[in-house]
Tab-separated table of C-alpha atoms in Angstrom:
chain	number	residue	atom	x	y	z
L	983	UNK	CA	10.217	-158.999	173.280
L	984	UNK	CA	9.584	-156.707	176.245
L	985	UNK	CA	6.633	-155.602	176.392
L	986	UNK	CA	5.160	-152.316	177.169
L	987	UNK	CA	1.774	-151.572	178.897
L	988	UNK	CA	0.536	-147.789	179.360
L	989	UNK	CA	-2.232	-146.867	181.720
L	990	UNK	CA	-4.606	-145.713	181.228
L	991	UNK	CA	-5.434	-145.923	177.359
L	992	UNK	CA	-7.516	-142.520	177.253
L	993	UNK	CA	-8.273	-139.771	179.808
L	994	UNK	CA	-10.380	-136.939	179.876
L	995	UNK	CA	-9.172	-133.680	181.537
L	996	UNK	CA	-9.309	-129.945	182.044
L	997	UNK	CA	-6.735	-126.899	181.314
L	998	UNK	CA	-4.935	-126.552	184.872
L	999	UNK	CA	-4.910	-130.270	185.589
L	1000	UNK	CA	-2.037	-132.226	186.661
L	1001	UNK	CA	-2.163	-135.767	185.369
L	1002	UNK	CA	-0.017	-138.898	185.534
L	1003	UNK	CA	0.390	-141.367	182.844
L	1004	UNK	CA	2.300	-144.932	183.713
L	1005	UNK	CA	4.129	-147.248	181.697
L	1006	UNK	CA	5.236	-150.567	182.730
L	1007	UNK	CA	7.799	-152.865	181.234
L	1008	UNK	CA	7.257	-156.541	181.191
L	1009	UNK	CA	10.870	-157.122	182.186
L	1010	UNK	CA	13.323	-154.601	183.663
L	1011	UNK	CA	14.456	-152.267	181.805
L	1012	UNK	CA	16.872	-149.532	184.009
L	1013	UNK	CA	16.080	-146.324	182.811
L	1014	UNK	CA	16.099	-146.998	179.184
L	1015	UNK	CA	12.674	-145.235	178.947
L	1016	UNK	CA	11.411	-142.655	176.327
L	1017	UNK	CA	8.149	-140.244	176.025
L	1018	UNK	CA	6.796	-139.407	172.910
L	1019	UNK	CA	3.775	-136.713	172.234
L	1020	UNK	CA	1.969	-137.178	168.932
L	1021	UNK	CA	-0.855	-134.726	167.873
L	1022	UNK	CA	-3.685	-136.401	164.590
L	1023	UNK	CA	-1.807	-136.557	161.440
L	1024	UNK	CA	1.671	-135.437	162.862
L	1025	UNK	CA	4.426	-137.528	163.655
L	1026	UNK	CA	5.696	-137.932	166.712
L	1027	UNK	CA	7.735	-135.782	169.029
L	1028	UNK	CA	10.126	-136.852	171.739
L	1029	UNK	CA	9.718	-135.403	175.293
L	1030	UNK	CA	11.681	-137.123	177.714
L	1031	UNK	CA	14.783	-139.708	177.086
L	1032	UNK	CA	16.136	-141.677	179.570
L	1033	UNK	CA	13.660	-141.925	182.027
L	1034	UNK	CA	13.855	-138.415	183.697
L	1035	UNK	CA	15.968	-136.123	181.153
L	1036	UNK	CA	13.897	-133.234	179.219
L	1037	UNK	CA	14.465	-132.530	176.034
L	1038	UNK	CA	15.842	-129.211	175.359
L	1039	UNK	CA	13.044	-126.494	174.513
L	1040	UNK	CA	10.441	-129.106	176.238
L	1041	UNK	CA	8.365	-127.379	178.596
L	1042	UNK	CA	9.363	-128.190	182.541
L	1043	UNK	CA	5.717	-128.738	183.352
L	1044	UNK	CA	6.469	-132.028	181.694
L	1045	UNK	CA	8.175	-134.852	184.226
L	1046	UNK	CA	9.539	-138.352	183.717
L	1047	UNK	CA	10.399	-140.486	186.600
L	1048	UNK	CA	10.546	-144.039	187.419
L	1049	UNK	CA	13.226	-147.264	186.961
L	1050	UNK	CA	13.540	-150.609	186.208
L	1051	UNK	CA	10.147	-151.675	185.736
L	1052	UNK	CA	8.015	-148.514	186.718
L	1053	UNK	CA	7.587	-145.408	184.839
L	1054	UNK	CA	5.499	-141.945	185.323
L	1055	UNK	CA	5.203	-139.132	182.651
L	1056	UNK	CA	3.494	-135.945	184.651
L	1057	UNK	CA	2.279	-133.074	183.220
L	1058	UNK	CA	1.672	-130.294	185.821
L	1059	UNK	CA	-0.717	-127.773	185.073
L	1060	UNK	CA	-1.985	-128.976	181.448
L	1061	UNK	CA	-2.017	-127.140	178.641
L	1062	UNK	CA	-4.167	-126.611	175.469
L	1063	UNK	CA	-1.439	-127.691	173.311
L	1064	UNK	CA	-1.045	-130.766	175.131
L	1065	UNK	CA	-4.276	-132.514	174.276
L	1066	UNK	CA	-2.664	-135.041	172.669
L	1067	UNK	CA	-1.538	-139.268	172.538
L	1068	UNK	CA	1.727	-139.949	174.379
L	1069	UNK	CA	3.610	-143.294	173.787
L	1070	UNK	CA	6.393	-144.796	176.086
L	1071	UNK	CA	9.818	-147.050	174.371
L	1072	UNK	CA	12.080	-148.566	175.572
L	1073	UNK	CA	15.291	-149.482	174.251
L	1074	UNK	CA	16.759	-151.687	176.626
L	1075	UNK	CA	16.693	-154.976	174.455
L	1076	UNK	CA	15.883	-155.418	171.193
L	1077	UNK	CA	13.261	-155.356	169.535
L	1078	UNK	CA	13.179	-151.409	170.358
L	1079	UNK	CA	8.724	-151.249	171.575
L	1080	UNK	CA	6.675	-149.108	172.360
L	1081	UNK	CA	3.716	-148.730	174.619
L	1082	UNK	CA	0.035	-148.748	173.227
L	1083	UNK	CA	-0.505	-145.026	173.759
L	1084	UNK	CA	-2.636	-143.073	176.565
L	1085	UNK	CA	-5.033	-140.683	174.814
L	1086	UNK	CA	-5.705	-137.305	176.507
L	1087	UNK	CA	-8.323	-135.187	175.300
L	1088	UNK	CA	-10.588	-132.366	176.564
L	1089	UNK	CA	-13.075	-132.624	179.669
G	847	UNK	CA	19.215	-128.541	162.520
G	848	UNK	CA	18.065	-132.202	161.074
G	849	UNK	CA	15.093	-132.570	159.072
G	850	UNK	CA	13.824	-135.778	157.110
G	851	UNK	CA	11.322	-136.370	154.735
G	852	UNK	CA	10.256	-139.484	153.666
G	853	UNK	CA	8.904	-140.290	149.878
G	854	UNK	CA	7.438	-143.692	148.469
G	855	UNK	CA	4.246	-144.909	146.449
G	856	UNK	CA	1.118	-144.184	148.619
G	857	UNK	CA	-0.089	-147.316	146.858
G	858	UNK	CA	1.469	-150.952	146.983
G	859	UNK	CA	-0.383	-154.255	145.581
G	860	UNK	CA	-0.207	-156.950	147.762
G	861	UNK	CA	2.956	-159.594	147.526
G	862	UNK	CA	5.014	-156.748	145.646
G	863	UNK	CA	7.840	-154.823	147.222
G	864	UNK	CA	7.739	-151.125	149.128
G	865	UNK	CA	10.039	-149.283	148.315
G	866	UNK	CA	10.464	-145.756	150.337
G	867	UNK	CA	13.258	-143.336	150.665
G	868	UNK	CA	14.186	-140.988	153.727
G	869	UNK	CA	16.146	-137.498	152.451
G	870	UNK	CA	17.721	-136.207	155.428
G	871	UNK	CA	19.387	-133.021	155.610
G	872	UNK	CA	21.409	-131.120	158.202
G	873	UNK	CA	23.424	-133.955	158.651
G	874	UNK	CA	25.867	-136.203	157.044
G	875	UNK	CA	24.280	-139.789	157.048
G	876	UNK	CA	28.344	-140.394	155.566
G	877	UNK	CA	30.001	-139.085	158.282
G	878	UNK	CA	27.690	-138.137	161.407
G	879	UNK	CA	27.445	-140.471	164.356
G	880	UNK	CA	24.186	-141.456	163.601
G	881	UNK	CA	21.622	-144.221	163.516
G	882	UNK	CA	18.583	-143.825	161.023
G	883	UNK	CA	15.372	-145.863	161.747
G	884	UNK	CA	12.360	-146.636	160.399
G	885	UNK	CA	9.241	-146.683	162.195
G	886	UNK	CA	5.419	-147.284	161.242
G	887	UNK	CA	2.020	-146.633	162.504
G	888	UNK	CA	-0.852	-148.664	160.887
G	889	UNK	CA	-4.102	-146.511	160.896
G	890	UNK	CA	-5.343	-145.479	164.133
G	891	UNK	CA	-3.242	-147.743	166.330
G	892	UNK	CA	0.174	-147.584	167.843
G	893	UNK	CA	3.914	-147.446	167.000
G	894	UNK	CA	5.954	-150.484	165.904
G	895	UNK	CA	9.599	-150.109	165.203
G	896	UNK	CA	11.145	-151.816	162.026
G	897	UNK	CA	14.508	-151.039	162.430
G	898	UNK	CA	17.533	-148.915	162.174
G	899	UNK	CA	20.846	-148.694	160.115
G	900	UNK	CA	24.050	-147.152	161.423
G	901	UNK	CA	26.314	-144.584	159.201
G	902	UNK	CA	28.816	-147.401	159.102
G	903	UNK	CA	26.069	-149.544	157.350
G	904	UNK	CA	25.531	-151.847	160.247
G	905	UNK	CA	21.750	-152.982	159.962
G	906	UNK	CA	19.381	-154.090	163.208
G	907	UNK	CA	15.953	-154.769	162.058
G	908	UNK	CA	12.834	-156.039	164.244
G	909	UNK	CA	12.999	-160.211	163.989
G	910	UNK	CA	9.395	-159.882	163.332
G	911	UNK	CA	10.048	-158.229	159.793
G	912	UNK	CA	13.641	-159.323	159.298
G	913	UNK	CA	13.247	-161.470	156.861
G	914	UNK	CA	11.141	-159.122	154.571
G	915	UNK	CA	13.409	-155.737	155.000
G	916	UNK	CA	16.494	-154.199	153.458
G	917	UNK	CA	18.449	-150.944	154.806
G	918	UNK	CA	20.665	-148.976	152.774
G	919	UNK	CA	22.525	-145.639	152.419
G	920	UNK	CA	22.949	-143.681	149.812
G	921	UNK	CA	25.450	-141.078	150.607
G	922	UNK	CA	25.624	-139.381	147.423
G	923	UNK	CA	21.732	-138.109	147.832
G	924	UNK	CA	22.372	-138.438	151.674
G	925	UNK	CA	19.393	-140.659	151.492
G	926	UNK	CA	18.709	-143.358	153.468
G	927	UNK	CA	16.535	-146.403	151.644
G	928	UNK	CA	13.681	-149.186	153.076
G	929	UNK	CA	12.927	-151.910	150.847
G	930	UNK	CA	9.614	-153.991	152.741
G	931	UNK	CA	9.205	-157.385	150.164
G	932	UNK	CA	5.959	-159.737	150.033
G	933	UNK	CA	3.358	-157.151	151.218
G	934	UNK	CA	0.215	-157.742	152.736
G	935	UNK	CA	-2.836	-155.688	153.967
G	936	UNK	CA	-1.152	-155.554	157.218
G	937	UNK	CA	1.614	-153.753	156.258
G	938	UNK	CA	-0.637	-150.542	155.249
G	939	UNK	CA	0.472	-147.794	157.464
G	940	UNK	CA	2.591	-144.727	158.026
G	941	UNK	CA	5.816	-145.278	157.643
G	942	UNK	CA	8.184	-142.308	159.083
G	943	UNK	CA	11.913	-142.184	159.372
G	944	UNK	CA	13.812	-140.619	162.573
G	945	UNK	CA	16.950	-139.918	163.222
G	946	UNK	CA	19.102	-142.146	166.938
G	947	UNK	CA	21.695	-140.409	167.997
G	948	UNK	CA	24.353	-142.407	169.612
G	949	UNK	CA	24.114	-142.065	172.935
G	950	UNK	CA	25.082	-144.277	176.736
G	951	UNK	CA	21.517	-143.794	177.598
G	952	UNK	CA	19.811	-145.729	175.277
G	953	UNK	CA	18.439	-145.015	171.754
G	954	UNK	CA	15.656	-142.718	171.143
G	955	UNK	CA	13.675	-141.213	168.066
G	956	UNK	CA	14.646	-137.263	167.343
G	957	UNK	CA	14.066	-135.924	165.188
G	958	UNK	CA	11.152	-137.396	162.999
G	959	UNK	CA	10.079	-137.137	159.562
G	960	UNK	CA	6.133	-136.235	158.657
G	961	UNK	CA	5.583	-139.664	157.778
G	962	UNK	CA	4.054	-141.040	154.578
G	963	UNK	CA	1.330	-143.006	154.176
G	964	UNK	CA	1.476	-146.626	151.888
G	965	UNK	CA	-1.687	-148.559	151.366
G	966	UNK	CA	-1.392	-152.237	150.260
G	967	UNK	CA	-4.279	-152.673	148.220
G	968	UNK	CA	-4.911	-155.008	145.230
């Protein structure tokens, strides 16, 4: 199974702030990359597919970037509603896995 | 536009079988290009992915529960059906259903359902 490792697992930040979240893949997986953003007791939503490709009616200040084994989901100027946990998958290889989750909450 | 909603027993005893459903509407699971997956999040920790079953009936399930699960369709109801045998403890979690398109890029998870929550307790 690949798997995935997200850094870091939590975060603390402030309205305004522009933060970086990283995934790595234990094995390459070309741009077969996915963001999720899951708020308590909702499910998840996707963000970003393919590495770099926003999902229509996703805010721009989000960003995904990265290949192979390296991946970055940016979020320029944070927002209230996006105190949240975000999740990377990949879908290169079966099983389909996902990373552990990086928690962002309020400073 | 697609919406899903899962329904099962919120309570399972362990070594019996889960049994949960996934209504979708806004699509034709008989006719649309899709896959539908099955996804679960035990209680306060991350996302595994069980596995996914394509409009054609095709099944791909994770090896680590493959010998436990069963897919189906039901395309009267437009349903799509998760059968999870021999339960344990560890299977206690939210279980949602999402919709994969088909797609060069790879597969992703959109849209989701709200998830229900089954609890494997004796």
């Amino acid at each position: 199974d690949i798997q995935m490792t997200q850094s870091p697992s939590s975060l603390s930040a402030s309205v305004g702030d522009r933060l970086t979240i990283t995934c790595r893949a234990s094995q390459t997986i070309n741009n077969y990359l996915n963001w999720y953003q899951q708020k308590p007791g909702t499910a998840p939503k996707l963000l970003i597919y393919a590495a770099s490709s926003l999902k229509t009616g996703v805010p721009p200040r989000f960003n995904g970037s990265g290949s192979g084994t390296d991946f970055t989901l940016t979020i320029n100027s944070l927002q209230p509603e996006d105190f949240a946990t975000y999740y990377c998958q990949q879908s290169h290889s079966s099983p389909l896995t996902f990373g552990g989750g990086t928690k962002v909450d309020i400073k | 536009q697609v919406q899903l909603r899962e329904s099962g027993p919120g309570l399972v005893k362990p070594s019996q079988t889960l049994s949960l459903t996934c209504s979708v509407s806004g699509a034709s699971i008989r006719t649309d290009d899709n896959y539908w997956s099955w996804i679960r999040q035990p209680p306060g920790k991350g996302l595994e992915w069980i596995g996914y079953i394509y409009y054609r009936g095709h099944t791909y399930f994770n090896p680590s529960l493959k010998s436990r699960i069963t897919m189906s369709l039901d395309t009267s109801k437009n349903q799509v059906s998760l059968i999870l045998s021999s339960v344990t403890a560890a299977d206690t979690a939210v279980y949602y259903c999402a919709r994969t398109p088909p797609a060069s890029l790879g597969d992703w998870f959109d849209p989701w359902g709200q998830g229900t929550l089954v609890t494997v307790s004796s």
